[in-house]
Coordinates of C-alpha atoms in Angstrom, one line a residue:
Chain A
M815 CA -27.1 -18.4 -26.1
L816 CA -24.7 -20.5 -24.5
L817 CA -22.1 -19.9 -27.2
L818 CA -22.6 -16.3 -26.9
L819 CA -22.1 -16.5 -23.1
M820 CA -18.9 -18.6 -23.5
G821 CA -17.6 -16.3 -26.2
I822 CA -18.1 -13.2 -23.9
V823 CA -16.5 -15.0 -21.0
V824 CA -13.4 -16.0 -23.0
L825 CA -13.2 -12.3 -24.1
H826 CA -13.3 -11.2 -20.5
V827 CA -10.8 -13.6 -19.3
A828 CA -8.6 -12.8 -22.2
G829 CA -8.4 -9.2 -21.4
L830 CA -7.8 -10.1 -17.7
V831 CA -5.0 -12.5 -18.7
L832 CA -3.4 -9.7 -20.7
L833 CA -3.6 -7.3 -17.9
L834 CA -2.1 -9.6 -15.4
V835 CA 1.0 -10.5 -17.9
S836 CA 1.5 -6.9 -18.7
T837 CA 1.7 -5.9 -14.9
I838 CA 3.7 -8.7 -13.8
V839 CA 6.2 -9.6 -16.6
S840 CA 9.2 -7.3 -16.7
A841 CA 9.1 -6.2 -20.4
W842 CA 7.9 -2.6 -20.8
V843 CA 11.1 -1.4 -22.1
I844 CA 13.4 -3.6 -23.8
N845 CA 17.0 -3.1 -24.9
T846 CA 19.6 -5.6 -25.9
N847 CA 21.0 -6.2 -22.5
S848 CA 18.4 -4.4 -20.1
R849 CA 14.7 -4.7 -19.6
S850 CA 12.6 -2.6 -17.2
D851 CA 9.0 -2.3 -16.1
L852 CA 6.9 -0.8 -13.7
W853 CA 8.6 -2.5 -10.7
T854 CA 12.3 -3.2 -11.5
N855 CA 15.1 -2.3 -13.8
C856 CA 17.1 -5.3 -14.8
T857 CA 20.4 -5.2 -16.5
T858 CA 23.1 -7.5 -17.7
V859 CA 26.4 -6.0 -17.2
S860 CA 29.4 -8.1 -18.1
G861 CA 27.5 -11.3 -17.6
V862 CA 26.1 -10.3 -14.2
Y863 CA 22.3 -10.0 -14.2
R864 CA 21.0 -7.9 -11.6
C865 CA 17.8 -6.1 -10.9
D866 CA 17.2 -2.8 -9.1
P867 CA 13.9 -1.6 -7.7
A868 CA 12.4 1.0 -10.2
D869 CA 12.8 4.7 -9.8
T870 CA 10.5 5.8 -6.9
G871 CA 9.0 8.7 -9.0
V872 CA 5.4 9.8 -8.5
W873 CA 4.4 9.0 -12.0
I874 CA 5.7 5.4 -12.1
Q875 CA 4.0 4.8 -9.0
A876 CA 0.7 6.3 -10.5
V877 CA 1.1 3.9 -13.4
Q878 CA 1.6 0.9 -10.9
A879 CA -1.6 1.8 -9.2
M880 CA -3.7 2.2 -12.4
M881 CA -2.6 -1.2 -13.7
I882 CA -3.4 -2.9 -10.3
L883 CA -6.8 -1.0 -10.0
S884 CA -7.7 -2.3 -13.5
I885 CA -7.0 -5.8 -12.6
I886 CA -8.9 -5.5 -9.4
F887 CA -12.0 -3.9 -11.3
S888 CA -11.6 -6.7 -14.1
F889 CA -11.9 -9.4 -11.4
I890 CA -14.7 -7.7 -9.7
S891 CA -16.6 -7.4 -12.9
L892 CA -16.1 -11.1 -13.6
F893 CA -17.4 -11.8 -10.3
L894 CA -20.3 -9.6 -10.9
F895 CA -21.0 -11.3 -14.2
F896 CA -21.5 -14.7 -12.8
C897 CA -23.5 -13.3 -9.8
Q898 CA -25.8 -11.3 -12.2
L899 CA -26.1 -14.4 -14.5
F900 CA -27.9 -16.4 -11.8
T901 CA -29.9 -13.3 -10.1
L902 CA -30.8 -11.2 -13.1
K903 CA -34.6 -11.5 -14.3
K904 CA -35.2 -12.1 -18.0
G905 CA -34.6 -9.3 -20.2
G906 CA -32.3 -7.6 -17.7
R907 CA -28.9 -6.0 -18.7
F908 CA -25.6 -6.8 -17.2
L909 CA -25.2 -3.0 -16.4
L910 CA -23.1 -3.3 -13.3
T911 CA -20.7 -5.7 -14.9
G912 CA -20.3 -3.8 -18.0
A913 CA -19.7 -0.6 -15.9
F914 CA -17.0 -2.2 -14.0
Q915 CA -15.3 -3.6 -17.1
I916 CA -15.4 -0.1 -18.7
L917 CA -13.8 1.4 -15.6
A918 CA -11.2 -1.3 -15.7
S919 CA -10.4 -0.4 -19.3
L920 CA -10.4 3.3 -18.4
F921 CA -7.8 2.7 -15.8
V922 CA -5.6 0.9 -18.2
M923 CA -5.8 3.7 -20.6
C924 CA -4.8 6.2 -18.0
G925 CA -1.8 3.9 -17.1
G926 CA -0.7 3.4 -20.6
I927 CA -1.0 7.2 -21.5
I928 CA 0.9 8.3 -18.3
Y929 CA 3.6 5.6 -19.1
T930 CA 3.9 6.8 -22.7
V931 CA 4.0 10.4 -21.9
M932 CA 6.2 10.5 -18.9
N933 CA 8.6 7.8 -20.2
S934 CA 11.5 10.4 -20.9
G935 CA 11.8 10.8 -17.2
W936 CA 13.2 7.4 -16.3
V937 CA 14.0 5.6 -19.5
P938 CA 16.9 6.3 -21.9
A939 CA 15.7 7.6 -25.3
K940 CA 17.3 4.8 -27.3
E941 CA 15.4 2.1 -25.8
S942 CA 12.4 0.3 -27.6
Y943 CA 9.0 -0.6 -26.1
G944 CA 8.7 -4.2 -24.9
F945 CA 5.8 -6.6 -25.3
S946 CA 4.2 -5.9 -21.8
F947 CA 3.7 -2.5 -22.9
I948 CA 1.9 -3.5 -26.1
L949 CA -0.1 -5.9 -24.3
A950 CA -1.3 -3.3 -21.9
W951 CA -2.4 -1.2 -24.8
I952 CA -4.2 -4.2 -26.3
A953 CA -6.0 -5.0 -23.2
F954 CA -7.5 -1.5 -23.1
P955 CA -9.7 -1.9 -26.2
L956 CA -10.4 -5.5 -25.5
A957 CA -11.8 -4.6 -21.9
F958 CA -13.7 -1.6 -23.2
I959 CA -15.3 -3.6 -26.0
S960 CA -16.4 -6.6 -23.6
G961 CA -17.6 -3.8 -21.2
V962 CA -19.8 -2.5 -23.9
V963 CA -21.0 -5.9 -25.0
Y964 CA -22.0 -6.3 -21.4
V965 CA -24.1 -3.2 -21.3
I966 CA -25.8 -4.1 -24.6
L967 CA -26.4 -7.8 -23.7
R968 CA -29.8 -8.8 -22.5
K969 CA -30.3 -11.8 -20.5
R970 CA -32.4 -14.5 -22.3
E971 CA -33.7 -17.9 -21.8
Chain B
M439 CA 29.8 -35.4 39.6
L440 CA 32.8 -33.2 39.3
S441 CA 32.5 -33.1 35.6
V442 CA 28.8 -31.9 36.0
L443 CA 29.8 -29.2 38.4
A444 CA 32.6 -28.1 36.0
L445 CA 30.2 -28.1 32.9
T446 CA 27.5 -25.9 35.0
S447 CA 30.1 -23.5 36.2
V448 CA 31.4 -23.0 32.7
V449 CA 27.8 -22.5 31.2
L450 CA 26.9 -20.1 34.2
L451 CA 30.2 -18.1 33.4
S452 CA 29.5 -17.9 29.8
L453 CA 26.1 -16.7 30.4
A454 CA 27.2 -14.2 33.0
S455 CA 29.5 -12.7 30.4
Q456 CA 26.6 -12.5 28.1
I457 CA 24.4 -10.8 30.7
T458 CA 27.0 -8.2 31.3
A459 CA 27.5 -7.3 27.8
I460 CA 26.5 -3.9 26.8
V461 CA 24.1 -3.4 23.8
V462 CA 24.2 0.0 21.9
Y463 CA 21.2 1.4 20.0
T464 CA 21.0 3.8 17.2
S465 CA 18.8 4.4 14.3
W466 CA 19.5 2.3 11.2
E467 CA 19.3 5.3 8.7
K468 CA 18.7 8.9 8.9
H469 CA 17.3 10.9 6.1
A470 CA 17.8 14.8 6.1
L471 CA 17.7 17.8 3.8
V472 CA 20.7 19.9 2.8
G473 CA 21.2 22.8 5.2
S474 CA 19.0 21.4 7.9
D475 CA 20.0 19.8 11.2
V476 CA 20.0 16.2 12.3
R477 CA 19.9 14.6 15.6
L478 CA 21.8 11.2 15.8
S479 CA 20.4 9.5 18.7
C480 CA 22.5 6.6 20.8
S481 CA 21.4 4.8 23.8
F482 CA 22.6 1.6 25.5
F483 CA 21.1 -1.2 27.6
S484 CA 23.3 -2.4 30.5
W485 CA 22.7 -4.7 33.4
H486 CA 24.7 -2.5 35.7
W487 CA 23.8 0.9 37.1
T488 CA 24.8 3.9 35.0
S489 CA 28.3 4.5 36.3
P490 CA 29.7 7.9 36.7
D491 CA 32.5 6.9 34.3
V492 CA 30.1 6.4 31.5
T493 CA 31.7 7.1 28.1
F494 CA 30.0 7.8 24.6
S495 CA 32.3 8.1 21.5
W496 CA 31.0 8.7 17.9
Q497 CA 33.1 7.9 14.8
Y498 CA 32.6 9.2 11.3
R499 CA 33.3 7.2 8.1
P500 CA 32.4 9.0 4.8
D501 CA 31.0 6.9 2.0
G502 CA 33.6 5.2 0.2
A503 CA 36.4 5.7 2.8
K504 CA 38.1 2.8 4.4
E505 CA 38.3 4.3 8.0
G506 CA 36.7 6.3 10.2
I507 CA 37.7 9.5 12.1
S508 CA 36.7 10.2 15.9
I509 CA 34.3 13.3 16.1
F510 CA 33.0 13.1 19.6
H511 CA 33.8 11.8 23.0
Y512 CA 32.2 12.0 26.3
G513 CA 34.2 10.8 29.4
G514 CA 34.6 11.8 32.9
G515 CA 31.6 14.1 32.9
V516 CA 33.0 16.2 30.1
A517 CA 32.0 16.3 26.4
Y518 CA 34.6 16.9 23.9
V519 CA 33.3 18.0 20.5
D520 CA 35.2 18.0 17.0
N521 CA 37.4 21.1 16.9
K522 CA 39.6 20.2 13.8
G523 CA 37.8 17.5 11.6
P524 CA 34.9 18.0 9.3
F525 CA 32.3 18.8 11.8
R526 CA 34.1 21.5 13.6
D527 CA 31.6 24.3 15.0
R528 CA 28.6 22.1 13.6
L529 CA 28.6 19.6 16.2
E530 CA 26.8 19.8 19.6
F531 CA 26.1 17.2 22.4
V532 CA 22.4 17.0 23.0
G533 CA 22.5 13.8 25.1
N534 CA 22.0 13.0 28.7
P535 CA 24.4 10.6 30.0
S536 CA 22.9 9.8 33.2
R537 CA 19.8 8.7 31.5
R538 CA 21.9 6.7 29.0
D539 CA 21.3 9.2 26.1
G540 CA 24.5 10.0 24.1
S541 CA 22.9 11.9 21.1
I542 CA 24.7 14.4 19.0
L543 CA 23.3 17.3 16.9
I544 CA 24.7 18.1 13.6
K545 CA 24.0 21.5 12.1
E546 CA 24.0 22.8 8.5
L547 CA 24.2 19.7 6.6
D548 CA 25.9 19.4 3.4
F549 CA 26.2 16.5 0.7
S550 CA 29.7 15.8 2.0
D551 CA 28.4 14.7 5.3
N552 CA 27.0 11.4 3.8
G553 CA 28.3 8.4 5.5
T554 CA 28.2 6.1 8.5
F555 CA 28.2 7.2 12.1
T556 CA 29.2 4.8 14.8
C557 CA 28.3 5.1 18.3
D558 CA 30.3 3.3 21.1
A559 CA 29.1 3.4 24.6
K560 CA 31.0 2.0 27.7
N561 CA 29.5 1.6 31.0
P562 CA 32.3 0.5 33.5
P563 CA 32.4 -2.4 34.6
D564 CA 30.3 -3.3 31.5
I565 CA 32.6 -2.5 28.8
V566 CA 32.2 -5.6 26.4
G567 CA 29.9 -5.1 23.7
H568 CA 29.3 -4.2 20.0
S569 CA 28.9 -0.6 18.6
S570 CA 26.1 0.6 16.4
S571 CA 25.9 2.4 13.3
V572 CA 23.5 4.9 11.7
R573 CA 23.8 5.8 7.9
L574 CA 23.3 9.6 7.2
L575 CA 21.7 10.3 3.9
V576 CA 21.6 13.8 2.8
F577 CA 19.0 14.8 0.0
E578 CA 18.2 17.8 -1.9
K579 CA 14.6 17.2 -1.5
V580 CA 13.1 14.3 0.4
P581 CA 12.2 11.6 -2.1
V582 CA 8.8 9.8 -2.2
Q583 CA 9.0 6.4 -0.7
A584 CA 8.3 3.5 -3.0
G585 CA 4.8 2.5 -3.0
V586 CA 3.3 5.4 -1.0
V587 CA 1.6 7.1 -4.1
T588 CA 0.5 3.7 -5.4
G589 CA -1.1 2.8 -2.1
A590 CA -2.7 6.2 -1.8
I591 CA -4.4 6.0 -5.4
I592 CA -5.6 2.3 -5.0
G593 CA -6.9 3.2 -1.5
V594 CA -8.8 6.3 -2.6
V595 CA -10.4 4.5 -5.4
L596 CA -11.4 1.5 -3.6
G597 CA -12.7 3.7 -0.7
L598 CA -14.8 5.7 -3.1
L599 CA -16.2 2.5 -4.4
I600 CA -17.0 1.2 -1.1
L601 CA -18.4 4.5 -0.1
I602 CA -20.7 4.7 -3.4
V603 CA -21.9 1.1 -2.5
A604 CA -22.6 1.7 1.0
I605 CA -24.6 5.0 0.0
Y606 CA -26.5 3.1 -2.6
Y607 CA -27.7 0.6 -0.1
L608 CA -28.4 3.2 2.5
M609 CA -30.6 5.0 0.0
R610 CA -32.6 1.9 -0.8
F611 CA -33.2 1.2 3.0
L612 CA -34.3 4.7 3.7
V613 CA -36.7 4.8 0.5
A614 CA -38.1 1.5 1.7
R615 CA -38.6 2.8 5.1
R616 CA -40.4 5.8 3.8
V617 CA -42.6 3.9 1.6
F618 CA -43.4 1.5 4.6
S619 CA -44.4 4.4 6.7
L620 CA -46.5 6.0 3.9
S621 CA -48.4 2.8 3.3
M622 CA -48.9 2.5 7.0
S623 CA -50.4 5.9 7.4
K624 CA -52.5 5.6 4.1
H625 CA -54.3 2.3 5.0
G626 CA -54.2 3.0 8.9
K627 CA -57.8 4.3 8.6
K628 CA -59.1 1.1 7.0
G629 CA -60.1 -2.3 8.7
K630 CA -58.0 -4.0 11.1
G631 CA -57.6 -7.2 9.1
K632 CA -56.1 -5.5 6.0
E633 CA -53.7 -3.6 8.3
G634 CA -52.5 -6.8 9.8
T635 CA -51.8 -8.4 6.4
Q636 CA -50.1 -5.3 5.3
Q637 CA -48.2 -5.0 8.5
K638 CA -46.8 -8.5 7.9
Q639 CA -46.1 -7.9 4.3
A640 CA -44.1 -4.6 4.9
L641 CA -42.3 -5.9 7.8
A642 CA -41.1 -9.0 6.0
V643 CA -38.8 -7.2 3.7
A644 CA -37.3 -3.7 3.5
D645 CA -36.9 -4.0 -0.2
P646 CA -38.8 -1.6 -2.4
V647 CA -38.7 -4.0 -5.4
K648 CA -40.3 -6.6 -3.3
L649 CA -42.7 -4.1 -1.8
K650 CA -43.8 -3.1 -5.3
A651 CA -44.3 -6.9 -5.9
A652 CA -46.3 -7.3 -2.8
A653 CA -48.3 -4.2 -3.6
S654 CA -49.1 -5.5 -7.0
E655 CA -49.9 -8.9 -5.5
K656 CA -52.2 -7.3 -2.9
K657 CA -54.0 -5.5 -6.0
K658 CA -54.4 -8.8 -7.7
Q659 CA -55.8 -10.4 -4.6
E660 CA -58.3 -7.4 -4.2
S661 CA -59.4 -7.6 -7.9
R662 CA -59.9 -11.3 -7.5
R663 CA -62.1 -10.7 -4.3
E664 CA -63.9 -8.1 -6.3
K665 CA -64.4 -10.6 -9.1
K666 CA -65.7 -13.0 -6.6

């Protein structure tokens, strides 16, 4: 039972860390001498490295909001998990925790979809996606699976 | 003693010149749409009364240019607007010099009007001071400020969450109260003793789950009494 619990918490925290890294680190789109993400566009032009704030379009702000919301909901679900661990009666399900985690995964999915689809507006066509973008897309199934596990899980002992 | 006097007098003089410096105020930046009008406000602070010889002058320096040109001057009670430069027939004086307001109105903006406007005010004898500049930015359409949409989406979702939680707890509270009033009316006709214990149990918590537990406990107690 304890092993299962540890495993689930590790999964949850791993998803949370992926979300944090992908939101904060500037590597959604990488080129040989520039990288851009949700918040800034950084370029190295003739040895000088400078960053500008990202385009203030409506869609990139929506992606920012989605990523932040998914982080918030993931934190809330972690907190609720520990609350429910000690207050739930035997045989009960971690429904609230699972619901929040699934919501977090939905937010990441929305953010990823919006970024992928509306990309042409603010990123030149030749650039390739960076690891933050990939991490965001990995965090989505991770969070979703962990949410489903919470819903299915029943409290024993 | 003499040196102390000299020092204090120097300090006072320097303070006095600081006090009598004029301070000019304008906006920092102005955003406007193409074709619209924009009002550039200019005001000043001075320790002296507003003199009848107060002067306002505006200078315009386009983006990328090194020097500016003078486009407006108010002095001796008369306003002189630009009649040769880029703003001829588009500039209007809308200020009130007696109230220390030297604002100008620029009509029918164009992209070529992007630049820095500098206002300089003088209030004799208060003539020493810095001028103040306002940057004009002309847009085709007003851009969304960074973070507005982000904040709005986050705020709405979190607000909905809090609303749902509040409604849930409100419903629980109302249901508990309804169960309490129902149980009161049901057992009100039976003996006072039972009513007393039921009142205590119902008043202790307003939680339907705990009420159910209490009810089941009551039933258990009654069944035990019956057995006895």
